[in-house]
Amino acid sequence: MRNFSLLALCATLTFLTGTAKADLPPGVGHDETVKVCGKCHSPEQAASMRQTRTGWEETISKMVNMGSEGTDEEYERVLDYLTKQFGPEAPKPIEINKASSIELEAGLGLTRSESAALVKYRTEKGEFKTLDDVKVVPGIDFKKVEARKARLKF
């Protein structure tokens, strides 16, 4: 049973490797999370896990028991980071190439006309690959998008 639990945890957390450093939102504890957890897992799936602080404490404790290495200070920063960025109330990523006009309004704080302009541009010109691609969309206040860039998924 213990081996199954460890296997399940590994499968669930196969996300915390340093290969996708840019996929995690910036913030205090980001680098420690990539450093400590990234030795065994890929970070991109962290966004799919939403846990309370207690849930993240339990996950980190399991990882330590499985051999994760870091200082107490690093683990505290990792815990704070995961709790803030991937807590149960944390905002979900916005898939800018798939989101509807309404989802773009709500998620990026755009007006109805701005979100419509974004969808129209995306439909006519193709998918956005980077934040710079969004910058050239006429009819939007790019500052609104830039303020929420950590939530964008391309």
PDB file of C-alpha atoms in Angstrom:
ATOM      1  CA  MET A   1       0.000   0.000   0.000  1.00  0.00           C
ATOM      2  CA  ARG A   2       2.842   2.403   0.864  1.00  0.00           C
ATOM      3  CA  ASN A   3       4.472   1.742  -2.522  1.00  0.00           C
ATOM      4  CA  PHE A   4       1.178   2.463  -4.248  1.00  0.00           C
ATOM      5  CA  SER A   5       0.822   5.725  -2.304  1.00  0.00           C
ATOM      6  CA  LEU A   6       4.332   6.774  -3.262  1.00  0.00           C
ATOM      7  CA  LEU A   7       3.684   5.836  -6.880  1.00  0.00           C
ATOM      8  CA  ALA A   8       0.426   7.792  -6.878  1.00  0.00           C
ATOM      9  CA  LEU A   9       2.153  10.795  -5.367  1.00  0.00           C
ATOM     10  CA  CYS A  10       4.929  10.606  -7.954  1.00  0.00           C
ATOM     11  CA  ALA A  11       2.396  10.354 -10.749  1.00  0.00           C
ATOM     12  CA  THR A  12       0.417  13.263  -9.356  1.00  0.00           C
ATOM     13  CA  LEU A  13       3.468  15.423  -8.826  1.00  0.00           C
ATOM     14  CA  THR A  14       5.314  14.570 -12.013  1.00  0.00           C
ATOM     15  CA  PHE A  15       5.168  18.251 -12.631  1.00  0.00           C
ATOM     16  CA  LEU A  16       7.850  19.929 -10.599  1.00  0.00           C
ATOM     17  CA  THR A  17      11.030  19.848 -12.795  1.00  0.00           C
ATOM     18  CA  GLY A  18      13.041  22.878 -13.672  1.00  0.00           C
ATOM     19  CA  THR A  19      12.448  22.393 -17.390  1.00  0.00           C
ATOM     20  CA  ALA A  20       9.350  24.565 -17.419  1.00  0.00           C
ATOM     21  CA  LYS A  21      10.484  27.328 -15.097  1.00  0.00           C
ATOM     22  CA  ALA A  22       8.650  29.996 -17.085  1.00  0.00           C
ATOM     23  CA  ASP A  23       5.324  28.143 -16.774  1.00  0.00           C
ATOM     24  CA  LEU A  24       5.033  28.925 -13.063  1.00  0.00           C
ATOM     25  CA  PRO A  25       3.790  32.357 -12.081  1.00  0.00           C
ATOM     26  CA  PRO A  26       6.446  34.688 -10.682  1.00  0.00           C
ATOM     27  CA  GLY A  27       6.538  35.443  -6.986  1.00  0.00           C
ATOM     28  CA  VAL A  28       8.450  35.003  -3.757  1.00  0.00           C
ATOM     29  CA  GLY A  29       9.351  31.325  -3.517  1.00  0.00           C
ATOM     30  CA  HIS A  30       9.262  30.650  -7.266  1.00  0.00           C
ATOM     31  CA  ASP A  31      12.983  29.956  -7.539  1.00  0.00           C
ATOM     32  CA  GLU A  32      13.013  27.779  -4.423  1.00  0.00           C
ATOM     33  CA  THR A  33      10.067  25.778  -5.770  1.00  0.00           C
ATOM     34  CA  VAL A  34      11.859  25.144  -9.048  1.00  0.00           C
ATOM     35  CA  LYS A  35      15.136  24.349  -7.265  1.00  0.00           C
ATOM     36  CA  VAL A  36      13.816  22.068  -4.529  1.00  0.00           C
ATOM     37  CA  CYS A  37      10.958  20.370  -6.339  1.00  0.00           C
ATOM     38  CA  GLY A  38      12.387  20.596  -9.833  1.00  0.00           C
ATOM     39  CA  LYS A  39      14.944  17.883  -9.190  1.00  0.00           C
ATOM     40  CA  CYS A  40      12.226  15.252  -9.483  1.00  0.00           C
ATOM     41  CA  HIS A  41       9.144  16.823 -11.032  1.00  0.00           C
ATOM     42  CA  SER A  42       7.923  19.234 -13.711  1.00  0.00           C
ATOM     43  CA  PRO A  43       6.304  22.515 -12.551  1.00  0.00           C
ATOM     44  CA  GLU A  44       3.636  22.931 -15.210  1.00  0.00           C
ATOM     45  CA  GLN A  45       1.096  20.672 -13.500  1.00  0.00           C
ATOM     46  CA  ALA A  46       1.228  22.676 -10.271  1.00  0.00           C
ATOM     47  CA  ALA A  47      -1.473  24.892 -11.716  1.00  0.00           C
ATOM     48  CA  SER A  48      -3.824  21.918 -11.876  1.00  0.00           C
ATOM     49  CA  MET A  49      -3.480  21.230  -8.160  1.00  0.00           C
ATOM     50  CA  ARG A  50      -5.451  23.455  -5.809  1.00  0.00           C
ATOM     51  CA  GLN A  51      -4.797  22.760  -2.154  1.00  0.00           C
ATOM     52  CA  THR A  52      -5.105  24.484   1.174  1.00  0.00           C
ATOM     53  CA  ARG A  53      -1.974  25.328   3.135  1.00  0.00           C
ATOM     54  CA  THR A  54      -2.470  22.101   5.098  1.00  0.00           C
ATOM     55  CA  GLY A  55      -2.725  20.127   1.860  1.00  0.00           C
ATOM     56  CA  TRP A  56       0.515  21.634   0.567  1.00  0.00           C
ATOM     57  CA  GLU A  57       2.204  20.942   3.938  1.00  0.00           C
ATOM     58  CA  GLU A  58       1.215  17.283   3.613  1.00  0.00           C
ATOM     59  CA  THR A  59       2.429  17.128   0.009  1.00  0.00           C
ATOM     60  CA  ILE A  60       5.773  18.692   0.916  1.00  0.00           C
ATOM     61  CA  SER A  61       6.126  16.347   3.893  1.00  0.00           C
ATOM     62  CA  LYS A  62       5.553  13.362   1.607  1.00  0.00           C
ATOM     63  CA  MET A  63       8.144  14.690  -0.823  1.00  0.00           C
ATOM     64  CA  VAL A  64      10.675  15.097   2.004  1.00  0.00           C
ATOM     65  CA  ASN A  65       9.978  11.513   3.090  1.00  0.00           C
ATOM     66  CA  MET A  66      10.630  10.428  -0.496  1.00  0.00           C
ATOM     67  CA  GLY A  67      14.029  12.114  -0.509  1.00  0.00           C
ATOM     68  CA  SER A  68      13.457  15.738  -1.486  1.00  0.00           C
ATOM     69  CA  GLU A  69      16.316  17.914  -0.282  1.00  0.00           C
ATOM     70  CA  GLY A  70      16.182  21.528   0.842  1.00  0.00           C
ATOM     71  CA  THR A  71      16.630  23.765   3.843  1.00  0.00           C
ATOM     72  CA  ASP A  72      13.843  24.606   6.277  1.00  0.00           C
ATOM     73  CA  GLU A  73      13.878  28.146   4.895  1.00  0.00           C
ATOM     74  CA  GLU A  74      13.522  26.877   1.316  1.00  0.00           C
ATOM     75  CA  TYR A  75      10.631  24.598   2.263  1.00  0.00           C
ATOM     76  CA  GLU A  76       8.885  27.485   4.028  1.00  0.00           C
ATOM     77  CA  ARG A  77       9.203  29.636   0.897  1.00  0.00           C
ATOM     78  CA  VAL A  78       7.967  26.743  -1.264  1.00  0.00           C
ATOM     79  CA  LEU A  79       4.983  26.288   1.044  1.00  0.00           C
ATOM     80  CA  ASP A  80       4.136  30.000   0.997  1.00  0.00           C
ATOM     81  CA  TYR A  81       4.504  30.125  -2.789  1.00  0.00           C
ATOM     82  CA  LEU A  82       2.375  27.048  -3.484  1.00  0.00           C
ATOM     83  CA  THR A  83      -0.285  28.180  -1.017  1.00  0.00           C
ATOM     84  CA  LYS A  84      -0.514  31.628  -2.596  1.00  0.00           C
ATOM     85  CA  GLN A  85      -0.248  30.603  -6.245  1.00  0.00           C
ATOM     86  CA  PHE A  86      -2.072  27.266  -6.113  1.00  0.00           C
ATOM     87  CA  GLY A  87      -4.405  27.527  -3.154  1.00  0.00           C
ATOM     88  CA  PRO A  88      -8.073  26.631  -3.492  1.00  0.00           C
ATOM     89  CA  GLU A  89      -8.997  30.250  -4.220  1.00  0.00           C
ATOM     90  CA  ALA A  90      -6.079  30.992  -6.538  1.00  0.00           C
ATOM     91  CA  PRO A  91      -7.137  32.189  -9.980  1.00  0.00           C
ATOM     92  CA  LYS A  92      -6.923  29.618 -12.728  1.00  0.00           C
ATOM     93  CA  PRO A  93      -4.782  30.171 -15.816  1.00  0.00           C
ATOM     94  CA  ILE A  94      -6.359  31.902 -18.812  1.00  0.00           C
ATOM     95  CA  GLU A  95      -5.833  30.023 -22.054  1.00  0.00           C
ATOM     96  CA  ILE A  96      -5.632  33.078 -24.272  1.00  0.00           C
ATOM     97  CA  ASN A  97      -5.965  31.072 -27.495  1.00  0.00           C
ATOM     98  CA  LYS A  98      -9.073  29.200 -26.343  1.00  0.00           C
ATOM     99  CA  ALA A  99     -10.855  31.541 -23.927  1.00  0.00           C
ATOM    100  CA  SER A 100     -14.198  32.979 -24.950  1.00  0.00           C
ATOM    101  CA  SER A 101     -14.820  36.704 -25.041  1.00  0.00           C
ATOM    102  CA  ILE A 102     -16.607  36.508 -21.687  1.00  0.00           C
ATOM    103  CA  GLU A 103     -13.750  34.529 -20.116  1.00  0.00           C
ATOM    104  CA  LEU A 104     -11.278  37.144 -21.368  1.00  0.00           C
ATOM    105  CA  GLU A 105     -13.419  39.941 -19.910  1.00  0.00           C
ATOM    106  CA  ALA A 106     -13.613  38.295 -16.515  1.00  0.00           C
ATOM    107  CA  GLY A 107     -10.075  36.959 -16.384  1.00  0.00           C
ATOM    108  CA  LEU A 108      -8.188  39.926 -17.802  1.00  0.00           C
ATOM    109  CA  GLY A 109     -10.467  42.768 -16.744  1.00  0.00           C
ATOM    110  CA  LEU A 110     -11.158  43.754 -20.339  1.00  0.00           C
ATOM    111  CA  THR A 111     -14.218  45.595 -21.576  1.00  0.00           C
ATOM    112  CA  ARG A 112     -16.616  43.803 -23.888  1.00  0.00           C
ATOM    113  CA  SER A 113     -15.216  45.624 -26.919  1.00  0.00           C
ATOM    114  CA  GLU A 114     -11.610  44.852 -25.897  1.00  0.00           C
ATOM    115  CA  SER A 115     -12.287  41.146 -25.474  1.00  0.00           C
ATOM    116  CA  ALA A 116     -14.149  41.090 -28.797  1.00  0.00           C
ATOM    117  CA  ALA A 117     -11.154  42.780 -30.467  1.00  0.00           C
ATOM    118  CA  LEU A 118      -8.826  40.166 -28.975  1.00  0.00           C
ATOM    119  CA  VAL A 119     -10.976  37.265 -30.182  1.00  0.00           C
ATOM    120  CA  LYS A 120     -11.380  38.838 -33.630  1.00  0.00           C
ATOM    121  CA  TYR A 121      -7.638  39.359 -33.995  1.00  0.00           C
ATOM    122  CA  ARG A 122      -6.918  35.811 -32.808  1.00  0.00           C
ATOM    123  CA  THR A 123      -9.446  34.395 -35.273  1.00  0.00           C
ATOM    124  CA  GLU A 124      -8.075  36.385 -38.210  1.00  0.00           C
ATOM    125  CA  LYS A 125      -4.336  36.204 -37.488  1.00  0.00           C
ATOM    126  CA  GLY A 126      -3.952  32.898 -35.658  1.00  0.00           C
ATOM    127  CA  GLU A 127      -2.925  31.886 -32.169  1.00  0.00           C
ATOM    128  CA  PHE A 128      -0.852  34.077 -29.896  1.00  0.00           C
ATOM    129  CA  LYS A 129       2.560  32.599 -29.135  1.00  0.00           C
ATOM    130  CA  THR A 130       3.923  35.236 -26.739  1.00  0.00           C
ATOM    131  CA  LEU A 131       2.817  38.264 -24.777  1.00  0.00           C
ATOM    132  CA  ASP A 132       4.368  40.458 -27.468  1.00  0.00           C
ATOM    133  CA  ASP A 133       1.860  39.027 -29.963  1.00  0.00           C
ATOM    134  CA  VAL A 134      -0.982  40.337 -27.793  1.00  0.00           C
ATOM    135  CA  LYS A 135       0.642  43.766 -27.552  1.00  0.00           C
ATOM    136  CA  VAL A 136      -0.136  44.542 -31.206  1.00  0.00           C
ATOM    137  CA  VAL A 137      -3.877  43.842 -30.999  1.00  0.00           C
ATOM    138  CA  PRO A 138      -5.690  47.075 -31.888  1.00  0.00           C
ATOM    139  CA  GLY A 139      -8.494  48.204 -29.612  1.00  0.00           C
ATOM    140  CA  ILE A 140      -7.265  46.795 -26.300  1.00  0.00           C
ATOM    141  CA  ASP A 141      -5.613  48.375 -23.285  1.00  0.00           C
ATOM    142  CA  PHE A 142      -2.496  46.193 -23.175  1.00  0.00           C
ATOM    143  CA  LYS A 143      -1.733  47.319 -19.613  1.00  0.00           C
ATOM    144  CA  LYS A 144      -4.716  45.273 -18.434  1.00  0.00           C
ATOM    145  CA  VAL A 145      -3.337  42.147 -20.106  1.00  0.00           C
ATOM    146  CA  GLU A 146       0.202  42.806 -18.921  1.00  0.00           C
ATOM    147  CA  ALA A 147      -0.990  43.185 -15.317  1.00  0.00           C
ATOM    148  CA  ARG A 148      -2.325  39.613 -15.442  1.00  0.00           C
ATOM    149  CA  LYS A 149       0.373  38.063 -17.625  1.00  0.00           C
ATOM    150  CA  ALA A 150       1.262  35.488 -14.961  1.00  0.00           C
ATOM    151  CA  ARG A 151      -2.158  33.910 -15.487  1.00  0.00           C
ATOM    152  CA  LEU A 152      -1.828  33.649 -19.269  1.00  0.00           C
ATOM    153  CA  LYS A 153      -1.275  30.300 -20.902  1.00  0.00           C
ATOM    154  CA  PHE A 154      -0.256  30.291 -24.540  1.00  0.00           C
TER     155      PHE A 154
END
